Short mmCIF file of C-alpha atoms in Angstrom, two decimals:
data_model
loop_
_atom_site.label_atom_id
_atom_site.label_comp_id
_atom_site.label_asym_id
_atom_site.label_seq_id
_atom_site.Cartn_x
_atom_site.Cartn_y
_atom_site.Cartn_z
CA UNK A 1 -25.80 10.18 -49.84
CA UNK A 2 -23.02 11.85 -48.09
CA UNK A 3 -22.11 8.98 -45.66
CA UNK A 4 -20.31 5.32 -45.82
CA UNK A 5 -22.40 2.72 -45.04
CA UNK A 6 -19.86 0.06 -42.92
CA UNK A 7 -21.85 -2.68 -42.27
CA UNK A 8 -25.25 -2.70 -43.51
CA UNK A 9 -26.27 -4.32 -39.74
CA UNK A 10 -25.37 -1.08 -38.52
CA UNK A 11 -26.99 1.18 -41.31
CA UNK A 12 -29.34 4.12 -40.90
CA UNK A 13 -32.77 2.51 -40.88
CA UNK A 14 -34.49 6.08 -41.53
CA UNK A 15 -33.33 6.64 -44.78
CA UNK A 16 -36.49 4.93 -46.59
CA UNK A 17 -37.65 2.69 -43.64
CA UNK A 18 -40.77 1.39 -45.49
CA UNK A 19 -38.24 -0.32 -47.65
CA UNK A 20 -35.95 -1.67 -45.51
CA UNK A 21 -36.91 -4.60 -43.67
CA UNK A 22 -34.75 -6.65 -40.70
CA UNK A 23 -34.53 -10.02 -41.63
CA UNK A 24 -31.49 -12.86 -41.57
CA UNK A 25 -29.85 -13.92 -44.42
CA UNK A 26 -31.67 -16.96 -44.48
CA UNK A 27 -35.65 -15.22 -44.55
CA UNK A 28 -33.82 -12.88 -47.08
CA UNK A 29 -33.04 -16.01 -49.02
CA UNK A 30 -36.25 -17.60 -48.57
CA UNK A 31 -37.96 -14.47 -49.99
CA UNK A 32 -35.80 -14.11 -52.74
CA UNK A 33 -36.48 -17.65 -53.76
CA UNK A 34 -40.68 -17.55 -53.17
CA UNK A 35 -40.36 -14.46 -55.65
CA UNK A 36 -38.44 -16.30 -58.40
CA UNK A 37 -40.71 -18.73 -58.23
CA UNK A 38 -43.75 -16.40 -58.50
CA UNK A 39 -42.23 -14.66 -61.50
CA UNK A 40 -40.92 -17.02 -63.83
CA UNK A 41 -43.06 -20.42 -64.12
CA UNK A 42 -39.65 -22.06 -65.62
CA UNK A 43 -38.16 -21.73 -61.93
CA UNK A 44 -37.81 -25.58 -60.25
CA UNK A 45 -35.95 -25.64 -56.57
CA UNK A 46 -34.89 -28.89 -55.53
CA UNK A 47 -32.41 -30.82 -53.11
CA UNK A 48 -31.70 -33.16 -50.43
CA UNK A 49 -34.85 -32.08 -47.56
CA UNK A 50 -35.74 -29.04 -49.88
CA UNK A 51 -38.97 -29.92 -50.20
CA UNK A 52 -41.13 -31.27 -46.88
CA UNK A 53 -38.80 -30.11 -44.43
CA UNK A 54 -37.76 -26.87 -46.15
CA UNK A 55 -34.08 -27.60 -46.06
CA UNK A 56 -31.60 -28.07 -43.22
CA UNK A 57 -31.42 -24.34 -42.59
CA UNK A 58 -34.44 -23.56 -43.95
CA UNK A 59 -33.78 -21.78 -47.09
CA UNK A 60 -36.36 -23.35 -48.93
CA UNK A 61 -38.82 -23.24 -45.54
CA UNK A 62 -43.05 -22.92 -46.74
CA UNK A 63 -42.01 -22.80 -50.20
CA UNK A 64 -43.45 -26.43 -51.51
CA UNK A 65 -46.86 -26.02 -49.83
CA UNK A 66 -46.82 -22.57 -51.73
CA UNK A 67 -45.63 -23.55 -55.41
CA UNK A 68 -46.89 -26.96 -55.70
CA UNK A 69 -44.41 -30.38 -55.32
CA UNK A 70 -43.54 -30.17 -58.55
CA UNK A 71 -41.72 -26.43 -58.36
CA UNK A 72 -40.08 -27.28 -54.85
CA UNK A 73 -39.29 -31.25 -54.50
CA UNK A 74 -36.37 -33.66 -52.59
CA UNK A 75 -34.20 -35.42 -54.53
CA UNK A 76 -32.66 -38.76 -53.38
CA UNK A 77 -29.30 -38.34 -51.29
CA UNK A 78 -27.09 -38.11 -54.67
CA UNK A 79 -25.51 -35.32 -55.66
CA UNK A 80 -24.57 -36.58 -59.50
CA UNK A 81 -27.89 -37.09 -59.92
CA UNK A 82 -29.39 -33.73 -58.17
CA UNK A 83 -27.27 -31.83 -61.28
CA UNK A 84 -27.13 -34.38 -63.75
CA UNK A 85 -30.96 -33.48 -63.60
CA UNK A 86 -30.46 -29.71 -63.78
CA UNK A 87 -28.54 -30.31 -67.08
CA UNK A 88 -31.67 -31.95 -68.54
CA UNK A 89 -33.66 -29.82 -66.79
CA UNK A 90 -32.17 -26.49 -68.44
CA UNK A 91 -31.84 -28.75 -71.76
CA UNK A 92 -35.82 -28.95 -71.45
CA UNK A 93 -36.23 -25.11 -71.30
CA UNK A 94 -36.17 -25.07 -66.99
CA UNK A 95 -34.50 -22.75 -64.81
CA UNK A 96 -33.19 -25.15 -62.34
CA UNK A 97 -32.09 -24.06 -58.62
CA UNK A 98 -30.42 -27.37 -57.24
CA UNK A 99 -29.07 -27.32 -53.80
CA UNK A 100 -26.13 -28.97 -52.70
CA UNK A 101 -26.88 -29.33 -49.02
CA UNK A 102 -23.31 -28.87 -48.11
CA UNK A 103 -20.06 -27.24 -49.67
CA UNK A 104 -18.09 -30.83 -49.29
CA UNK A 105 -21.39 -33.04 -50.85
CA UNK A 106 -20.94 -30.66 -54.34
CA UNK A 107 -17.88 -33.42 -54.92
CA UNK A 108 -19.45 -36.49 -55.90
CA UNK A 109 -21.46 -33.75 -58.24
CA UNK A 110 -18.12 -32.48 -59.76
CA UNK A 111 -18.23 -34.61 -63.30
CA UNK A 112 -22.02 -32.68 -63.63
CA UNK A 113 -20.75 -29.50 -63.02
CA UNK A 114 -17.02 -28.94 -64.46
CA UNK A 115 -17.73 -31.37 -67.68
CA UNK A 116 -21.67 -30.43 -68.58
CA UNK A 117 -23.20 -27.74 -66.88
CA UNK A 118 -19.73 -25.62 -67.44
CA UNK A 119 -19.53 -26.46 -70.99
CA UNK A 120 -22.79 -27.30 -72.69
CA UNK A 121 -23.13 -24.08 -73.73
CA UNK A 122 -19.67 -23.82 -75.43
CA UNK A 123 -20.26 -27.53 -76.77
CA UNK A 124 -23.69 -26.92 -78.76
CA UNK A 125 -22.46 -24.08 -80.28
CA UNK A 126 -25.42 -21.32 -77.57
CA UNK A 127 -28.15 -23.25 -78.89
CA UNK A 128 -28.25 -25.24 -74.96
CA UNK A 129 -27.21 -23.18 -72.54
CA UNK A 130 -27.58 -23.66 -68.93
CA UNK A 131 -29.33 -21.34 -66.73
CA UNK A 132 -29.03 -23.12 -63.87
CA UNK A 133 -28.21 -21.34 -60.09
CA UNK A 134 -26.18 -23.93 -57.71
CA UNK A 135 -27.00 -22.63 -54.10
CA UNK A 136 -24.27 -24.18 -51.90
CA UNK A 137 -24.59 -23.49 -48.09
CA UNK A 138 -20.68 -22.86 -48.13
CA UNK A 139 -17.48 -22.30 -45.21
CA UNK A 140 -17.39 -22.96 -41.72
CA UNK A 141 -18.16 -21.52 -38.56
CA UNK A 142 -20.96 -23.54 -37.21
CA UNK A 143 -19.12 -26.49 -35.22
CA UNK A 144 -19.91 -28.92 -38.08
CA UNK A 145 -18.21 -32.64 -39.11
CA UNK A 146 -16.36 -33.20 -41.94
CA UNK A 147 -17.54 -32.35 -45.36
CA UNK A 148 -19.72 -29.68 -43.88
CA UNK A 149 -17.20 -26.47 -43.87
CA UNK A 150 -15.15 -26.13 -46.67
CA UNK A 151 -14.61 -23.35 -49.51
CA UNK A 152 -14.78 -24.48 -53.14
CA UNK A 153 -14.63 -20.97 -54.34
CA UNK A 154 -10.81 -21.68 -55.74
CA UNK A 155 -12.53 -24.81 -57.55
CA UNK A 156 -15.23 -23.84 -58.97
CA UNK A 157 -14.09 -20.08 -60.18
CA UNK A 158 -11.18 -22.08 -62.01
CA UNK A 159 -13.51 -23.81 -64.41
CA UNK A 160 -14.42 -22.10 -67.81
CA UNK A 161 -18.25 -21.34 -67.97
CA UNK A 162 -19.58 -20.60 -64.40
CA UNK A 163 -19.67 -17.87 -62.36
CA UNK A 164 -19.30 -18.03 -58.59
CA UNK A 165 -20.96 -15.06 -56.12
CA UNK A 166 -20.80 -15.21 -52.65
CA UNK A 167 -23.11 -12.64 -50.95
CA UNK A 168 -21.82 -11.54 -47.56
CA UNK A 169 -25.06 -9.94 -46.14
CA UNK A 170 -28.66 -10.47 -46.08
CA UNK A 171 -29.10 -7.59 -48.95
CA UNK A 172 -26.99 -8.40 -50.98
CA UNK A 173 -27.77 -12.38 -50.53
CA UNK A 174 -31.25 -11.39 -51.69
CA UNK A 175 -30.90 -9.16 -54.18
CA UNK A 176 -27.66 -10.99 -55.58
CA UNK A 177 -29.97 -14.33 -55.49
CA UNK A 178 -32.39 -13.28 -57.71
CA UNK A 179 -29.77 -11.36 -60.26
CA UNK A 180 -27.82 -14.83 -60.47
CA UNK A 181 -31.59 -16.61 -60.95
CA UNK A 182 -32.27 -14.32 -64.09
CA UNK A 183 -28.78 -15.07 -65.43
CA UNK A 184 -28.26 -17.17 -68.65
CA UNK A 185 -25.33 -18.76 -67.54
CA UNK A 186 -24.49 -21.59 -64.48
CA UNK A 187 -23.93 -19.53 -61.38
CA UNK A 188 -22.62 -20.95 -58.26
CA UNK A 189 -24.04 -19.06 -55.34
CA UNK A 190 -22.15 -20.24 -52.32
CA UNK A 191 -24.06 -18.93 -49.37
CA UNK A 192 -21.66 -18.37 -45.98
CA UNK A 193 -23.82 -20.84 -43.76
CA UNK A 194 -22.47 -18.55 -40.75
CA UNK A 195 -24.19 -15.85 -41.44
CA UNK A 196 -27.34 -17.35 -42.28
CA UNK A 197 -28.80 -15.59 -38.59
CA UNK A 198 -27.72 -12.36 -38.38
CA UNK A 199 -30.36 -9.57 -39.10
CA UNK A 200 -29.43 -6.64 -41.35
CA UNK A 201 -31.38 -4.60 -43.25
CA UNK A 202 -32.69 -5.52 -46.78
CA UNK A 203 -34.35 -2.78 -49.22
CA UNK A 204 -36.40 -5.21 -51.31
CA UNK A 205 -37.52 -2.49 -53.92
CA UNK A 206 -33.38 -1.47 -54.94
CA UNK A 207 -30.55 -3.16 -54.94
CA UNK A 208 -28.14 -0.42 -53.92
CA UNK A 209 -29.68 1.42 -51.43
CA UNK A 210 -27.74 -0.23 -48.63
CA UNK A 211 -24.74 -1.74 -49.32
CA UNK A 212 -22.91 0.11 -52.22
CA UNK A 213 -21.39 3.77 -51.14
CA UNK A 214 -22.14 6.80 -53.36
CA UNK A 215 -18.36 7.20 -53.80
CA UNK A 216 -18.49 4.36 -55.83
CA UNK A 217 -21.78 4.47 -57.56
CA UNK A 218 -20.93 3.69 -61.92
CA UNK A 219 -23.99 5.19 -62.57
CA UNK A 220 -26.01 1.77 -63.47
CA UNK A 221 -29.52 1.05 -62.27
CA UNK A 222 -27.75 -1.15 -59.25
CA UNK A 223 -25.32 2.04 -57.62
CA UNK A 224 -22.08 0.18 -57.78
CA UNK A 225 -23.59 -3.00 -59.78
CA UNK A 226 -24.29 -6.41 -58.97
CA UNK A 227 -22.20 -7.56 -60.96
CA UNK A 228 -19.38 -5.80 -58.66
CA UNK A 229 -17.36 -5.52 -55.68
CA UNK A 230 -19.12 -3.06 -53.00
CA UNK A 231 -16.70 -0.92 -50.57
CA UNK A 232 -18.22 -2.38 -47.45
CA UNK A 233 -16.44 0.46 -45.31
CA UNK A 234 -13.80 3.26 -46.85
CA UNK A 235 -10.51 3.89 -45.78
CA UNK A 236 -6.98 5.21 -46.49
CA UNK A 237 -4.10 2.91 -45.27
CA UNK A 238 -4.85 -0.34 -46.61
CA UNK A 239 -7.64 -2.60 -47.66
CA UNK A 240 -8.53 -5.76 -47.18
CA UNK A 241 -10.22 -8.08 -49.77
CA UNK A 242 -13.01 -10.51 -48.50
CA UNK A 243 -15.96 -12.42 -49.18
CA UNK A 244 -18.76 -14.40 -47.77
CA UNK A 245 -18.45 -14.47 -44.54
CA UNK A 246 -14.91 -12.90 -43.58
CA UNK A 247 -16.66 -9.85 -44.66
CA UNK A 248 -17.97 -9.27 -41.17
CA UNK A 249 -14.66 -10.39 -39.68
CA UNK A 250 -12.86 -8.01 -41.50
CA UNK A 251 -14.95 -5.02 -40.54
CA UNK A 252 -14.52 -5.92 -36.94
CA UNK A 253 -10.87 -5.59 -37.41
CA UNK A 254 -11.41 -2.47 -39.34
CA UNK A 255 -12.77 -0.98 -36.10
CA UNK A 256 -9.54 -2.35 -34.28
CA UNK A 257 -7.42 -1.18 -36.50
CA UNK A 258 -9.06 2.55 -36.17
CA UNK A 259 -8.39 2.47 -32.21
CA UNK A 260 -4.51 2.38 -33.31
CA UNK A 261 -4.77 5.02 -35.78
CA UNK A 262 -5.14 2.82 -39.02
CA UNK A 263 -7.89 3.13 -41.47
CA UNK A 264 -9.15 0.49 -43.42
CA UNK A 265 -10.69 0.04 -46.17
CA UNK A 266 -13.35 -3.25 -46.45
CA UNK A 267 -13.96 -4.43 -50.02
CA UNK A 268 -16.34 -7.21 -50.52
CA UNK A 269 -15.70 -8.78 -53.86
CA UNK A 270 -18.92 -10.70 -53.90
CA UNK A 271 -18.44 -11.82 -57.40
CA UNK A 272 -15.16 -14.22 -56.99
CA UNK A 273 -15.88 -15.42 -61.14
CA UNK A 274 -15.47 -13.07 -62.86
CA UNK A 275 -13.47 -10.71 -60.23
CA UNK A 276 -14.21 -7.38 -60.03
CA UNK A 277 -10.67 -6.16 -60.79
CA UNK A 278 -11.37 -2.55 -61.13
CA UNK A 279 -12.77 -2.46 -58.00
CA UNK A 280 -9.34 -3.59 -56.70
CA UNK A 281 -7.36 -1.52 -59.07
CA UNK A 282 -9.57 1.63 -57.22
CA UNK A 283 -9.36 0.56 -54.06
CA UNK A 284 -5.53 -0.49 -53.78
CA UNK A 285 -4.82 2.18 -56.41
CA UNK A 286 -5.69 4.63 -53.43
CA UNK A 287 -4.63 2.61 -50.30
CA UNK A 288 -1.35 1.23 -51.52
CA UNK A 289 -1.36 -1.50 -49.21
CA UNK A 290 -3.70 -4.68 -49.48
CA UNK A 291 -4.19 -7.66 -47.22
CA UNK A 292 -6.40 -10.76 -48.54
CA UNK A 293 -8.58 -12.91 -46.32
CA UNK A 294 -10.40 -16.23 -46.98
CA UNK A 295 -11.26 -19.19 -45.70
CA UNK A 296 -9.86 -21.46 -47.90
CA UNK A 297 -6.58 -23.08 -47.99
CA UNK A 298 -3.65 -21.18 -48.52
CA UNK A 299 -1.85 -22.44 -51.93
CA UNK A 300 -4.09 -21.79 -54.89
CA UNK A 301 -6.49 -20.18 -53.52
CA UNK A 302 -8.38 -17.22 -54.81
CA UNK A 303 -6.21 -14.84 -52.73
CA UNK A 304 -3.48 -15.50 -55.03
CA UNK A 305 -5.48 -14.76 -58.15
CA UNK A 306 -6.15 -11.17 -55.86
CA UNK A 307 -3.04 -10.26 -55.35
CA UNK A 308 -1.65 -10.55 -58.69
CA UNK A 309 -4.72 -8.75 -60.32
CA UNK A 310 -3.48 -5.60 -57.69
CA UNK A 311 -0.05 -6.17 -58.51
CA UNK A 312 -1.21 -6.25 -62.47
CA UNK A 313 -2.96 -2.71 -61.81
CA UNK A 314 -1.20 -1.19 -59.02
CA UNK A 315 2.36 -2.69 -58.74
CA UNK A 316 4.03 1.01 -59.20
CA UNK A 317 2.18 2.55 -56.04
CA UNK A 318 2.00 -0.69 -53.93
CA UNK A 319 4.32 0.05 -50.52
CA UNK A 320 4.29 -4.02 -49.86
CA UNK A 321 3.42 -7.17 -51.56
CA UNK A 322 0.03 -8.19 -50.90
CA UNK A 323 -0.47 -10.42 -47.45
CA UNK A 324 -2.24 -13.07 -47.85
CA UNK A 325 -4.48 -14.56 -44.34
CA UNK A 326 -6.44 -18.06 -45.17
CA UNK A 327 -6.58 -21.16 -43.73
CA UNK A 328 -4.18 -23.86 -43.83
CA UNK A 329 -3.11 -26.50 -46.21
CA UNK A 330 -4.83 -29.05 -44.43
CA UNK A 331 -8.10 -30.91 -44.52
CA UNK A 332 -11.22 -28.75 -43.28
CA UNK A 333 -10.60 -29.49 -38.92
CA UNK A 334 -13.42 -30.93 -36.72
CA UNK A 335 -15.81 -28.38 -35.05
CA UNK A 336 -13.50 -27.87 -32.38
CA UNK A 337 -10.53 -26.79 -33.95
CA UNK A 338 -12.45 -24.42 -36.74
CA UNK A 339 -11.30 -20.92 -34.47
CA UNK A 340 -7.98 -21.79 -34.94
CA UNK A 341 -8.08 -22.66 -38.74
CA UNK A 342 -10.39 -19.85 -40.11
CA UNK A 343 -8.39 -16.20 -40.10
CA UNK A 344 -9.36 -14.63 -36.48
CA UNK A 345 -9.09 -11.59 -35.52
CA UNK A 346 -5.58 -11.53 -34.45
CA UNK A 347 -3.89 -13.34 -37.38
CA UNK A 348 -5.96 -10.69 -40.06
CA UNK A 349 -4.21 -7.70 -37.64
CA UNK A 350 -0.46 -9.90 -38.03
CA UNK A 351 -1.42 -9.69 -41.39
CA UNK A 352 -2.04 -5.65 -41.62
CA UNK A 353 1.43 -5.42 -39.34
CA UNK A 354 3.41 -7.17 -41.59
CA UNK A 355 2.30 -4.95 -44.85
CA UNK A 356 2.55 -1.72 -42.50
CA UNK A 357 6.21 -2.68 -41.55
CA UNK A 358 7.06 -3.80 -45.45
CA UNK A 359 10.25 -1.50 -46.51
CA UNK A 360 11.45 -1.31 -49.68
CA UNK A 361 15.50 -3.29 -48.75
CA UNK B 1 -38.95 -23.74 -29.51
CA UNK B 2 -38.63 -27.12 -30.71
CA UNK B 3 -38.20 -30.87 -29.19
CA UNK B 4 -35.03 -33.26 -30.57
CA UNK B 5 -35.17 -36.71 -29.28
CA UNK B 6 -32.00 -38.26 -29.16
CA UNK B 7 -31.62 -42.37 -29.28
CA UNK B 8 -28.88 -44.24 -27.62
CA UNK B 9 -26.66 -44.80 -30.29
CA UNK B 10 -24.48 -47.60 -31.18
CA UNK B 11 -21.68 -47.47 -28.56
CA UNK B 12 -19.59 -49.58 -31.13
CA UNK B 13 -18.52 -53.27 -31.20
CA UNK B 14 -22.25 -54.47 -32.47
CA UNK B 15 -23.89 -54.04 -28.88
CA UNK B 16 -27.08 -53.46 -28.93
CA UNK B 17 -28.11 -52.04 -25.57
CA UNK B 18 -26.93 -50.40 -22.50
CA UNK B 19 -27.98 -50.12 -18.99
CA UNK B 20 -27.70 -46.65 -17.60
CA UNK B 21 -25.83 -46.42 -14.62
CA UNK B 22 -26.61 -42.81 -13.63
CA UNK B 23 -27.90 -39.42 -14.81
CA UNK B 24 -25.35 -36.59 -15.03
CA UNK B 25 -28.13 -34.21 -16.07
CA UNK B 26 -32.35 -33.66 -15.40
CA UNK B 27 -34.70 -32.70 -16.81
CA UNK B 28 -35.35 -28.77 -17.02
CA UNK B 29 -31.07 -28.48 -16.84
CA UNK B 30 -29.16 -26.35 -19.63
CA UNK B 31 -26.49 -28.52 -21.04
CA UNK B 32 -23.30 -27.87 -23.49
CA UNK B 33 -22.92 -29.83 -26.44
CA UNK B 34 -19.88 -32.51 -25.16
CA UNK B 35 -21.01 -32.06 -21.59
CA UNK B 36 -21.15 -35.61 -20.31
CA UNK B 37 -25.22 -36.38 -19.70
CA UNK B 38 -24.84 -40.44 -18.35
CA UNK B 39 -23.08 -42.88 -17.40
CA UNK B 40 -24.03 -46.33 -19.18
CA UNK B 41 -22.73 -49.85 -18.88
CA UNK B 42 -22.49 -52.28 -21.96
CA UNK B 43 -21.26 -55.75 -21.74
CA UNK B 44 -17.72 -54.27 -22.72
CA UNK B 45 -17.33 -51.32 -20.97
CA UNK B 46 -18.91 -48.51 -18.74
CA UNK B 47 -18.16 -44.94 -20.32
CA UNK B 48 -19.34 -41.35 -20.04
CA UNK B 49 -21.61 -40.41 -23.13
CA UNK B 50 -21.06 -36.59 -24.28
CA UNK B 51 -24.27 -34.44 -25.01
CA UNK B 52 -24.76 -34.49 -28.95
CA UNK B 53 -25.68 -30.50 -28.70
CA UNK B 54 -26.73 -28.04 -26.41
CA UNK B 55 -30.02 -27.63 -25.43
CA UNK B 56 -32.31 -27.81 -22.71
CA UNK B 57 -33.34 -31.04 -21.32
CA UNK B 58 -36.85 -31.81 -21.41
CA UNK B 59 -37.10 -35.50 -20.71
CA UNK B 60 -34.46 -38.46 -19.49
CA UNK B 61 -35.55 -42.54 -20.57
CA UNK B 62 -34.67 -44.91 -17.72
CA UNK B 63 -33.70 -45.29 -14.65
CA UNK B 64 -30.26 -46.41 -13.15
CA UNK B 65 -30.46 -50.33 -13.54
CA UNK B 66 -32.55 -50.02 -16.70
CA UNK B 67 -31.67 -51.59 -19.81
CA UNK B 68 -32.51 -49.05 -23.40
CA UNK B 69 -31.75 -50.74 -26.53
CA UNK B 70 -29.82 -49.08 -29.56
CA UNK B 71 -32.18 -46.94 -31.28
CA UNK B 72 -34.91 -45.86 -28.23
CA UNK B 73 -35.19 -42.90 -26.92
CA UNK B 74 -32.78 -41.75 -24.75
CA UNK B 75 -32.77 -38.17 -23.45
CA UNK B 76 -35.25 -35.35 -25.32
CA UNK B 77 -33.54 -31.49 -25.79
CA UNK B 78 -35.70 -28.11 -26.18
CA UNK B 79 -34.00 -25.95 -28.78
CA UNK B 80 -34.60 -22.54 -30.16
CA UNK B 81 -36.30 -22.74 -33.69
CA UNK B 82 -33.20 -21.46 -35.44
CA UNK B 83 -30.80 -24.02 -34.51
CA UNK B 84 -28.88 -25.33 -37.77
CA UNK B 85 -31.05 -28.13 -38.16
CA UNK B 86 -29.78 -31.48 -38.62
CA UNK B 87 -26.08 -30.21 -37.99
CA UNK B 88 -23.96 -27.82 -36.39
CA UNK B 89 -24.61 -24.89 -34.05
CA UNK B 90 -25.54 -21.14 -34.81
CA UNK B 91 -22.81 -19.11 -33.50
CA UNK B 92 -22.74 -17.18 -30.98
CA UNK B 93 -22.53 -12.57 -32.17
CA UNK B 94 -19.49 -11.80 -29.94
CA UNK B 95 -17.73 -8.52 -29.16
CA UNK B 96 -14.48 -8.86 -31.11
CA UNK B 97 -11.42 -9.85 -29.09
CA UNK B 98 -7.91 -8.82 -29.66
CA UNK B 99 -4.51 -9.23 -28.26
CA UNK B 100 -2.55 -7.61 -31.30
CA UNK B 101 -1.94 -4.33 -31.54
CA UNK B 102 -0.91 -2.22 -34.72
CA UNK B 103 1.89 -0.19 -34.80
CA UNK B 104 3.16 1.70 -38.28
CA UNK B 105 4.71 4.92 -39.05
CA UNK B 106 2.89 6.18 -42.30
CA UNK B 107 4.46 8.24 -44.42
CA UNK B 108 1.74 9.62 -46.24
CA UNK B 109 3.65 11.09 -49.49
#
């Protein structure tokens, strides 16, 4: 495969189009989940309208007619309780897939999840561990109230024992679903509720023929890995680290940013626990220059964890300390003020100017 | 495409019903979410109610003069089946806008 694939919306449908299907992150999600369900019988979905209604954005649409009320089931409006019971659940030999309904209703649930579904494991010595995936419909973007638009990634990714993946495109979001559902371990799968429309292409029978580039392929059965970052589009000047949704964003800019001469590089960490830190350390090693972007509030957040892992691996090349672009230090905003609190366009391009412009005093 | 009924909510203060005093929007007419849709009186006050979402009005309950009650239906929308459901709005796949440009002389050593 001699060319980049930037953004898998945009990707070459004739290279194995009986594979590749169009379909929105959320029917890429639904699929993914009606095929865990099919192949292992330990599989149980359930959450807050999971089951009847098929969940608020339809995630979970068709799937309890299909598998039977006791695979796919609602839960009472009580988050505690909707992982309390996938800790007894995975005690009992399950595979539980909870869903938080929103990213801001996963804290009354935070005892479950930092102090048993983390630790369990660690606590009995391996013989209980918890194979649970947490889907959390996760950042902003969609003009909702409070509560319903916040990023946890920082949170979660800080507690020993779970993993957190956020998939960025309907592909990955499938094929990265049903990887985390196979996992031993608690995975948080935070799913950027913005995205859940757009179309892309999704190769159901391999996991990297879309999204991961040849010049990064390790060789593994998945290209560049699942359990990796993917190079969403290649560049030379600088690269900027995403996930989840700012993926898109940033490949917009990318295309900005090549109408003034820059080129950009677009890495999508997708896994944001553990970090892929040798993508970072091959990406930055080569673009010297690094910009991070995320949703999330500024102090703490997972950019800073970013930027020193490229400063651990690259700080002899660097030309500039790594930007960071996030939102603010302040509560999630109402609806109307969300444009002006996640990274846009122009403040991700402030960003890139201020690294370009960096000289050593 | 899918109907949402939405019931005159509680304006605050315990009331429990309004009278509508006239019809910013009809049926068949596109509105905004926030777009005022009618005018309604309580015992308190007479205010402007904003449209919950956008949507296409299918159906308007009562006539200027008439009284609805907390909870009936008000005003019915016709939405596409993807909306977000319960909350929030699908946005909208724009061409990216810009107002910065970059400017950077790269030495390339």
């Amino acid at each position: 495969m001699s060319e980049t694939i930037t953004d898998p919306r945009s990707a070459d449908s004739n290279a194995g189009a009986a594979a590749v299907q169009q379909m929105s992150m959320q029917q890429a999600l639904n699929r993914a989940l009606d095929e865990i369900l099919a192949d292992n019988p330990k599989a149980v979905i359930f959450g807050e309208d999971c089951g009847r209604l098929g969940g608020v954005f339809r995630i979970t649409d068709g799937l309890q007619a299909k598998h039977g009320e006791d695979r796919v089931f609602d839960t009472p409006l009580a988050e505690s309780g909707i992982l309390g019971m996938s800790v007894g659940l995975a005690m009992a030999g399950f595979h539980p897939i909870p869903e938080v309904q929103f990213d801001g209703f996963a804290y009354p649930a935070i005892n479950q999840i930092v102090c048993q579904i983390a630790r369990m494991n660690y606590r009995s010595r391996g013989t209980l561990p918890m194979p649970i995936t947490l889907r959390v419909p996760s950042f902003g973007g969609i003009r909702a109230p409070e509560h319903h638009g916040e990023s946890l990634e920082a949170l979660f990714a800080h507690v020993p024992g779970l993993k957190v993946v956020s998939p960025s495109n309907p592909h990955d979001a499938y094929h990265l679903l049903k990887y985390a559902a196979t996992r031993p371990d608690p995975v948080i799968f935070m799913e950027p509720k913005s995205r859940y429309w757009q179309k892309g292409p999704v190769d159901v029978t391999s996991a990297a023929a879309i999204p991961v580039t040849a010049a990064h392929d390790d060789g593994t059965a998945h290209g560049g890995s699942l359990t990796g970052a993917r190079v969403a589009r290649e560049g030379r000047h600088l690269t900027l680290v995403a996930w989840g949704a700012m993926v898109a964003r940033c490949l917009q800019v990318a295309e900005l940013a090549a109408e003034d001469g820059i080129d950009i590089e677009v890495l999508d960490l997708r896994w944001l626990k553990p970090i892929d830190a040798d993508a970072l350390a091959r990406s930055v090693g080569k673009t010297r220059r690094a910009v991070v972007v995320h949703e999330a509030p500024l102090t703490s957040g997972l950019g800073a964890e970013v930027a020193q892992l490229i400063t651990q691996s690259c700080f002899a090349t660097l030309k500039a300390p790594v930007e960071r672009v996030t939102g603010f230090d302040v509560p999630y905003p109402s609806g109307d003020l969300e444009d002006e609190y996640i990274p846009n366009i122009d403040r991700i391009l402030f960003g890139i100017q201020r690294v370009l412009e960096y000289r050593r005093g | 495409m899918a109907e949402i009924s939405f019931p005159l909510p509680d304006l605050g203060e315990g009331l429990i019903e309004a009278t509508v005093l006239d019809w910013l929007v009809e049926a068949g007419q596109q509105v905004e979410r926030n777009q005022p849709i009618v005018e309604l009186e309580t015992s308190k006050s007479a205010l402007e109610l904003p449209s919950p979402q956008a949507g296409k009005v299918v159906r308007i309950h009562g006539a200027p003069g008439d009284t609805i009650n907390v909870g009936e239906p008000l005003i019915v929308f016709e939405v596409p089946d993807d909306t977000a459901g319960i909350v929030g709005t699908v946005p909208k796949d724009e061409a990216p806008k810009r107002r910065v440009r970059l400017s950077a002389v790269l030495d390339e050593d």
